[in-house]
Amino acid sequence: MNKGIPTIIVVIGLIVLLIEGILNILSFIIAPLFISGLIVGLVFILYNLFLELYFSSNRFKSIREEFQLNIRNCNDLNQHIAHLKSAYVNLKSKDFGESQMIDSSLYNLNRNEWRKTIRSNFIHHCSAAVCKNANNQPFKYLCKYFDVKISDSTLTSFENVLNDFAAAEQGKELLLKERAEILKSLENRIPKIIQLLNSTMLIRRLGFEAVDLSELHYPTFTFQYVSAGGNSSSRCEIQLNISNLDKFIFYINELLVYKNSIQGQRALMTTSLRERIKIRDNFRCQICSNSIDNERNLLLEIDHVIPLSKGGRTSEENLQTLCWKCNRSKGTKLMLN
């Protein structure tokens, strides 16, 4: 036993040395990581402190006040665009009543596709054949199953929606361009590091409102098929964006056979007509005379001289170019009258 004691001591000593060696190795790895993390955290705290001090400084406040009018105009335009995007098409699927599907099958089938069945005024539940045909002839089936009456008032309604949506898209581009030009003019007055790392915060601190760049405002109408067994399904979605609205207006117009009307062919409020009126009016507002020569990013809209509600028509003689402010002001006056 006495001879074994030194052996145990040696083994324990070797284990201690091994542990010590491992700890030394880990210290070379962990220590730099710890120090690096500490430095990064300290830099992060100092940088955020720098941001708060800069944005609350008199220097930044003077810049914000200098561009206050420009920023307010941008925000007013942004709100006007949001109003234009609220234009909507009052279509909905026929209401066939409410019900609840209860599966009492002895085989306890999953019927996973049943879960995809959604009730909405913008969804028409149909057979597989109708869903496929809607994909082949979307406008025909949109009219049939979403109760679109082929009439002059329907055509006018879709033209108004197209006019508003087109103006909203153009306004969005002009708004972003105007904002970019304001930020560019500040390049030499705002610290580069803030422009590179915190451009979104800079935009918000200057007072710009957030611009909605999504296209969720375009109404989408869906034909949905779910098999009786709940094992298969398919969908056909028809989104009435600007391109589709343009085509849909022509489709309705052909059905109305306006070419043979007594008053002659009716002009359609299409994107091409909107641009033609602007060119005719030299891109100048017909009320305040402001033009893109004076304000490069000016949003111009197309207005009916005699409103459609008062018997006016969508014809070149009854259309004029207005800046968005004058058009909004005219619309407010008409509502008051």
Tab-separated table of C-alpha atoms in Angstrom:
chain	number	residue	atom	x	y	z
A	1	MET	CA	0.000	0.000	0.000
A	2	ASN	CA	2.860	2.342	0.819
A	3	LYS	CA	4.327	1.720	-2.604
A	4	GLY	CA	1.010	2.685	-4.200
A	5	ILE	CA	0.785	6.053	-2.560
A	6	PRO	CA	3.379	7.771	-4.762
A	7	THR	CA	1.623	6.431	-7.866
A	8	ILE	CA	-1.688	7.983	-6.765
A	9	ILE	CA	0.036	11.237	-5.995
A	10	VAL	CA	1.607	11.216	-9.440
A	11	VAL	CA	-1.752	10.533	-11.116
A	12	ILE	CA	-3.437	13.290	-9.126
A	13	GLY	CA	-0.583	15.611	-9.963
A	14	LEU	CA	-0.910	14.820	-13.651
A	15	ILE	CA	-4.666	15.464	-13.517
A	16	VAL	CA	-4.061	18.790	-11.784
A	17	LEU	CA	-1.497	19.750	-14.394
A	18	LEU	CA	-3.884	18.715	-17.170
A	19	ILE	CA	-6.724	20.799	-15.717
A	20	GLU	CA	-4.372	23.711	-15.224
A	21	GLY	CA	-3.224	23.411	-18.834
A	22	ILE	CA	-6.806	23.315	-20.107
A	23	LEU	CA	-7.691	26.398	-18.051
A	24	ASN	CA	-4.655	28.223	-19.395
A	25	ILE	CA	-5.661	27.378	-22.945
A	26	LEU	CA	-9.249	28.464	-22.299
A	27	SER	CA	-8.037	31.701	-20.770
A	28	PHE	CA	-6.259	32.526	-24.032
A	29	ILE	CA	-9.536	31.931	-25.904
A	30	ILE	CA	-12.134	33.271	-23.465
A	31	ALA	CA	-10.265	36.326	-22.250
A	32	PRO	CA	-9.972	37.949	-25.703
A	33	LEU	CA	-13.621	37.129	-26.420
A	34	PHE	CA	-14.662	38.641	-23.120
A	35	ILE	CA	-12.549	41.726	-23.718
A	36	SER	CA	-13.863	42.028	-27.312
A	37	GLY	CA	-17.456	41.729	-26.105
A	38	LEU	CA	-16.780	44.325	-23.448
A	39	ILE	CA	-15.309	46.705	-26.025
A	40	VAL	CA	-18.233	46.161	-28.428
A	41	GLY	CA	-20.739	46.783	-25.657
A	42	LEU	CA	-18.916	49.930	-24.575
A	43	VAL	CA	-18.766	51.214	-28.175
A	44	PHE	CA	-22.500	50.491	-28.582
A	45	ILE	CA	-23.347	52.440	-25.404
A	46	LEU	CA	-21.104	55.358	-26.382
A	47	TYR	CA	-22.518	55.466	-29.936
A	48	ASN	CA	-26.119	55.520	-28.712
A	49	LEU	CA	-25.166	58.266	-26.252
A	50	PHE	CA	-23.652	60.163	-29.179
A	51	LEU	CA	-26.896	59.760	-31.167
A	52	GLU	CA	-29.041	61.118	-28.354
A	53	LEU	CA	-26.696	64.042	-27.763
A	54	TYR	CA	-26.577	64.881	-31.473
A	55	PHE	CA	-30.335	64.677	-32.112
A	56	SER	CA	-31.030	66.834	-29.051
A	57	SER	CA	-28.351	69.380	-29.975
A	58	ASN	CA	-29.132	72.930	-31.117
A	59	ARG	CA	-27.245	72.202	-34.337
A	60	PHE	CA	-29.658	69.444	-35.354
A	61	LYS	CA	-32.685	71.414	-34.145
A	62	SER	CA	-31.701	74.330	-36.409
A	63	ILE	CA	-31.441	71.956	-39.396
A	64	ARG	CA	-34.888	70.536	-38.636
A	65	GLU	CA	-36.398	73.994	-38.320
A	66	GLU	CA	-34.742	75.102	-41.572
A	67	PHE	CA	-36.455	72.297	-43.495
A	68	GLN	CA	-39.671	72.334	-41.487
A	69	LEU	CA	-41.795	73.700	-44.355
A	70	ASN	CA	-40.388	71.171	-46.867
A	71	ILE	CA	-40.968	68.311	-44.463
A	72	ARG	CA	-44.504	69.498	-43.691
A	73	ASN	CA	-45.279	69.593	-47.435
A	74	CYS	CA	-43.940	66.049	-47.769
A	75	ASN	CA	-46.105	64.878	-44.870
A	76	ASP	CA	-49.188	66.607	-46.320
A	77	LEU	CA	-48.556	64.848	-49.626
A	78	ASN	CA	-48.082	61.556	-47.780
A	79	GLN	CA	-51.491	61.943	-46.127
A	80	HIS	CA	-53.069	62.847	-49.464
A	81	ILE	CA	-51.577	59.685	-51.002
A	82	ALA	CA	-53.015	57.618	-48.149
A	83	HIS	CA	-56.432	59.142	-48.912
A	84	LEU	CA	-56.091	58.306	-52.618
A	85	LYS	CA	-55.187	54.717	-51.767
A	86	SER	CA	-58.409	54.382	-49.801
A	87	ALA	CA	-60.334	54.458	-53.112
A	88	TYR	CA	-62.131	51.175	-53.274
A	89	VAL	CA	-64.258	49.006	-55.495
A	90	ASN	CA	-67.528	48.059	-53.838
A	91	LEU	CA	-67.603	44.474	-55.038
A	92	LYS	CA	-68.370	41.403	-53.018
A	93	SER	CA	-69.318	37.816	-53.548
A	94	LYS	CA	-72.983	36.883	-53.300
A	95	ASP	CA	-74.061	36.077	-49.758
A	96	PHE	CA	-75.377	32.521	-49.642
A	97	GLY	CA	-75.834	32.426	-45.859
A	98	GLU	CA	-73.885	31.034	-42.904
A	99	SER	CA	-73.178	27.396	-42.083
A	100	GLN	CA	-70.835	25.149	-40.128
A	101	MET	CA	-69.200	21.961	-41.445
A	102	ILE	CA	-69.027	19.102	-38.924
A	103	ASP	CA	-67.088	15.972	-39.840
A	104	SER	CA	-68.589	12.861	-38.231
A	105	SER	CA	-66.647	10.367	-40.345
A	106	LEU	CA	-65.931	7.028	-38.670
A	107	TYR	CA	-62.550	6.975	-40.371
A	108	ASN	CA	-61.378	10.131	-38.533
A	109	LEU	CA	-59.842	11.648	-41.673
A	110	ASN	CA	-57.707	14.794	-41.336
A	111	ARG	CA	-59.290	16.700	-44.258
A	112	ASN	CA	-56.498	19.290	-44.015
A	113	GLU	CA	-57.727	21.400	-46.946
A	114	TRP	CA	-60.981	22.194	-45.153
A	115	ARG	CA	-58.965	24.406	-42.810
A	116	LYS	CA	-58.082	26.662	-45.758
A	117	THR	CA	-61.724	27.590	-46.279
A	118	ILE	CA	-62.080	31.286	-45.424
A	119	ARG	CA	-65.317	33.270	-45.422
A	120	SER	CA	-64.999	36.752	-46.853
A	121	ASN	CA	-66.840	39.098	-49.201
A	122	PHE	CA	-63.763	38.939	-51.412
A	123	ILE	CA	-63.725	35.141	-51.689
A	124	HIS	CA	-66.124	33.096	-53.792
A	125	HIS	CA	-66.240	29.387	-52.986
A	126	CYS	CA	-66.751	27.408	-56.142
A	127	SER	CA	-66.159	24.181	-58.041
A	128	ALA	CA	-62.799	23.251	-59.525
A	129	ALA	CA	-64.163	23.995	-63.006
A	130	VAL	CA	-65.255	27.538	-62.074
A	131	CYS	CA	-61.903	28.184	-60.388
A	132	LYS	CA	-60.030	27.083	-63.520
A	133	ASN	CA	-62.304	29.056	-65.854
A	134	ALA	CA	-61.867	32.163	-63.699
A	135	ASN	CA	-58.146	31.827	-64.255
A	136	ASN	CA	-58.711	31.643	-68.022
A	137	GLN	CA	-61.284	34.500	-68.196
A	138	PRO	CA	-60.810	36.552	-65.017
A	139	PHE	CA	-62.906	39.615	-65.983
A	140	LYS	CA	-65.862	37.572	-67.189
A	141	TYR	CA	-66.026	35.538	-63.996
A	142	LEU	CA	-65.336	38.572	-61.791
A	143	CYS	CA	-68.418	40.250	-63.250
A	144	LYS	CA	-70.528	37.108	-62.978
A	145	TYR	CA	-69.731	35.969	-59.455
A	146	PHE	CA	-68.993	39.305	-57.769
A	147	ASP	CA	-72.138	40.941	-59.101
A	148	VAL	CA	-70.561	43.608	-61.332
A	149	LYS	CA	-73.340	45.380	-63.226
A	150	ILE	CA	-72.270	46.397	-66.739
A	151	SER	CA	-73.402	50.012	-66.735
A	152	ASP	CA	-72.150	53.539	-67.256
A	153	SER	CA	-72.053	54.132	-63.495
A	154	THR	CA	-69.932	50.994	-63.011
A	155	LEU	CA	-67.503	52.176	-65.677
A	156	THR	CA	-67.299	55.601	-64.019
A	157	SER	CA	-66.671	54.003	-60.631
A	158	PHE	CA	-63.743	51.953	-61.925
A	159	GLU	CA	-62.318	54.955	-63.768
A	160	ASN	CA	-62.333	56.970	-60.542
A	161	VAL	CA	-60.553	54.178	-58.693
A	162	LEU	CA	-57.926	53.893	-61.444
A	163	ASN	CA	-57.396	57.666	-61.442
A	164	ASP	CA	-56.851	57.695	-57.678
A	165	PHE	CA	-54.594	54.631	-57.638
A	166	ALA	CA	-52.468	55.980	-60.516
A	167	ALA	CA	-52.113	59.352	-58.773
A	168	ALA	CA	-51.168	57.579	-55.533
A	169	GLU	CA	-48.405	55.586	-57.249
A	170	GLN	CA	-46.992	58.673	-58.961
A	171	GLY	CA	-47.265	60.632	-55.732
A	172	LYS	CA	-45.385	57.924	-53.847
A	173	GLU	CA	-42.489	58.097	-56.322
A	174	LEU	CA	-42.396	61.904	-56.200
A	175	LEU	CA	-42.561	61.902	-52.400
A	176	LEU	CA	-39.593	59.538	-52.088
A	177	LYS	CA	-37.673	61.591	-54.639
A	178	GLU	CA	-38.388	64.835	-52.776
A	179	ARG	CA	-37.322	63.274	-49.476
A	180	ALA	CA	-34.126	61.920	-51.052
A	181	GLU	CA	-33.264	65.372	-52.407
A	182	ILE	CA	-33.737	66.943	-48.970
A	183	LEU	CA	-31.482	64.295	-47.390
A	184	LYS	CA	-28.883	64.771	-50.136
A	185	SER	CA	-28.780	68.496	-49.431
A	186	LEU	CA	-27.868	67.614	-45.823
A	187	GLU	CA	-24.995	65.262	-46.699
A	188	ASN	CA	-22.291	67.695	-45.571
A	189	ARG	CA	-24.185	68.804	-42.466
A	190	ILE	CA	-25.077	65.460	-40.879
A	191	PRO	CA	-22.332	63.135	-39.531
A	192	LYS	CA	-21.516	60.453	-42.114
A	193	ILE	CA	-21.774	57.649	-39.578
A	194	ILE	CA	-25.410	58.571	-38.856
A	195	GLN	CA	-26.227	58.698	-42.582
A	196	LEU	CA	-24.699	55.237	-43.063
A	197	LEU	CA	-25.905	53.421	-39.937
A	198	ASN	CA	-29.037	55.289	-38.860
A	199	SER	CA	-30.693	56.700	-41.982
A	200	THR	CA	-34.140	55.502	-40.830
A	201	MET	CA	-33.719	57.186	-37.442
A	202	LEU	CA	-32.475	60.346	-39.169
A	203	ILE	CA	-35.585	60.461	-41.369
A	204	ARG	CA	-37.841	60.009	-38.340
A	205	ARG	CA	-35.987	62.578	-36.198
A	206	LEU	CA	-36.209	65.158	-38.997
A	207	GLY	CA	-39.989	64.784	-38.795
A	208	PHE	CA	-40.808	62.788	-41.930
A	209	GLU	CA	-43.823	60.517	-41.598
A	210	ALA	CA	-43.424	56.877	-42.618
A	211	VAL	CA	-44.295	56.195	-46.269
A	212	ASP	CA	-46.382	53.085	-46.906
A	213	LEU	CA	-44.723	51.332	-49.861
A	214	SER	CA	-46.966	48.265	-49.794
A	215	GLU	CA	-49.569	47.420	-52.412
A	216	LEU	CA	-52.091	45.998	-49.956
A	217	HIS	CA	-54.606	48.679	-50.931
A	218	TYR	CA	-55.251	46.950	-54.256
A	219	PRO	CA	-58.426	44.840	-53.832
A	220	THR	CA	-57.925	41.139	-54.527
A	221	PHE	CA	-60.851	38.874	-55.393
A	222	THR	CA	-60.435	35.142	-54.962
A	223	PHE	CA	-62.101	32.032	-56.367
A	224	GLN	CA	-61.469	29.168	-53.979
A	225	TYR	CA	-62.063	25.482	-54.527
A	226	VAL	CA	-61.820	22.895	-51.742
A	227	SER	CA	-62.657	19.293	-52.534
A	228	ALA	CA	-65.513	17.561	-50.719
A	229	GLY	CA	-63.047	15.144	-49.135
A	230	GLY	CA	-60.850	18.021	-47.967
A	231	ASN	CA	-57.741	16.533	-49.559
A	232	SER	CA	-57.143	19.050	-52.354
A	233	SER	CA	-57.732	22.743	-53.031
A	234	SER	CA	-56.931	25.502	-55.518
A	235	ARG	CA	-57.262	29.287	-55.718
A	236	CYS	CA	-57.538	31.880	-58.457
A	237	GLU	CA	-56.702	35.430	-57.321
A	238	ILE	CA	-57.587	38.530	-59.336
A	239	GLN	CA	-55.863	41.660	-58.084
A	240	LEU	CA	-57.237	44.938	-59.413
A	241	ASN	CA	-53.955	46.801	-59.590
A	242	ILE	CA	-53.353	49.636	-62.067
A	243	SER	CA	-52.488	47.343	-64.966
A	244	ASN	CA	-55.527	45.110	-64.438
A	245	LEU	CA	-57.851	48.085	-63.864
A	246	ASP	CA	-56.731	49.558	-67.178
A	247	LYS	CA	-57.661	46.328	-68.947
A	248	PHE	CA	-60.893	45.890	-66.969
A	249	ILE	CA	-62.092	49.365	-67.970
A	250	PHE	CA	-61.609	48.515	-71.637
A	251	TYR	CA	-63.418	45.222	-71.070
A	252	ILE	CA	-66.471	46.956	-69.565
A	253	ASN	CA	-66.390	49.616	-72.258
A	254	GLU	CA	-66.520	46.996	-75.012
A	255	LEU	CA	-69.530	45.375	-73.378
A	256	LEU	CA	-71.327	48.710	-73.296
A	257	VAL	CA	-70.714	49.215	-77.028
A	258	TYR	CA	-70.028	52.928	-76.664
A	259	LYS	CA	-68.637	53.166	-80.179
A	260	ASN	CA	-72.202	53.082	-81.530
A	261	SER	CA	-73.667	55.570	-79.059
A	262	ILE	CA	-75.250	58.818	-80.245
A	263	GLN	CA	-72.662	60.926	-78.397
A	264	GLY	CA	-69.779	59.144	-80.076
A	265	GLN	CA	-66.967	57.183	-78.514
A	266	ARG	CA	-66.505	57.951	-74.866
A	267	ALA	CA	-62.987	58.687	-73.692
A	268	LEU	CA	-61.811	56.330	-70.954
A	269	MET	CA	-59.915	57.448	-67.887
A	270	THR	CA	-56.846	55.362	-68.523
A	271	THR	CA	-53.217	55.951	-67.597
A	272	SER	CA	-52.451	56.997	-71.187
A	273	LEU	CA	-55.265	59.590	-71.172
A	274	ARG	CA	-54.023	60.993	-67.856
A	275	GLU	CA	-50.578	61.597	-69.322
A	276	ARG	CA	-52.055	63.065	-72.511
A	277	ILE	CA	-54.015	65.680	-70.525
A	278	LYS	CA	-50.888	66.635	-68.566
A	279	ILE	CA	-48.916	67.134	-71.784
A	280	ARG	CA	-51.762	69.199	-73.268
A	281	ASP	CA	-51.777	71.442	-70.179
A	282	ASN	CA	-47.952	71.724	-70.193
A	283	PHE	CA	-47.770	69.984	-66.801
A	284	ARG	CA	-49.299	73.095	-65.233
A	285	CYS	CA	-52.110	73.384	-62.673
A	286	GLN	CA	-55.087	75.089	-64.308
A	287	ILE	CA	-56.059	76.876	-61.064
A	288	CYS	CA	-52.867	78.085	-59.356
A	289	SER	CA	-50.578	77.828	-62.452
A	290	ASN	CA	-47.918	75.939	-60.465
A	291	SER	CA	-45.974	73.549	-62.696
A	292	ILE	CA	-43.117	71.064	-62.637
A	293	ASP	CA	-40.912	73.901	-63.896
A	294	ASN	CA	-41.395	75.617	-60.536
A	295	GLU	CA	-41.657	72.493	-58.363
A	296	ARG	CA	-39.852	69.527	-59.830
A	297	ASN	CA	-41.586	66.878	-57.713
A	298	LEU	CA	-45.083	68.360	-57.999
A	299	LEU	CA	-47.877	65.760	-58.035
A	300	LEU	CA	-50.344	66.573	-60.811
A	301	GLU	CA	-53.790	64.978	-60.917
A	302	ILE	CA	-56.537	64.817	-63.534
A	303	ASP	CA	-59.826	66.475	-62.611
A	304	HIS	CA	-63.280	66.605	-64.217
A	305	VAL	CA	-64.197	70.269	-64.863
A	306	ILE	CA	-67.878	69.340	-64.569
A	307	PRO	CA	-68.020	66.544	-61.962
A	308	LEU	CA	-69.392	63.173	-63.031
A	309	SER	CA	-72.003	63.513	-60.287
A	310	LYS	CA	-73.333	66.607	-62.050
A	311	GLY	CA	-73.493	65.147	-65.538
A	312	GLY	CA	-69.884	65.659	-66.602
A	313	ARG	CA	-68.183	63.101	-68.811
A	314	THR	CA	-64.753	61.600	-69.090
A	315	SER	CA	-63.739	63.411	-72.267
A	316	GLU	CA	-60.678	65.470	-73.071
A	317	GLU	CA	-62.790	68.644	-73.204
A	318	ASN	CA	-64.002	68.029	-69.641
A	319	LEU	CA	-60.635	67.106	-68.147
A	320	GLN	CA	-57.994	69.405	-66.709
A	321	THR	CA	-54.681	69.178	-64.897
A	322	LEU	CA	-54.632	70.289	-61.257
A	323	CYS	CA	-51.935	70.110	-58.612
A	324	TRP	CA	-52.890	67.822	-55.753
A	325	LYS	CA	-53.515	70.739	-53.381
A	326	CYS	CA	-55.950	72.518	-55.720
A	327	ASN	CA	-57.679	69.231	-56.554
A	328	ARG	CA	-58.109	68.437	-52.870
A	329	SER	CA	-59.364	71.971	-52.213
A	330	LYS	CA	-61.869	71.717	-55.083
A	331	GLY	CA	-63.133	68.380	-53.786
A	332	THR	CA	-63.667	69.857	-50.313
A	333	LYS	CA	-65.672	72.768	-51.753
A	334	LEU	CA	-67.865	70.406	-53.783
A	335	MET	CA	-68.631	68.345	-50.685
A	336	LEU	CA	-69.603	71.479	-48.793
A	337	ASN	CA	-71.887	72.545	-51.631
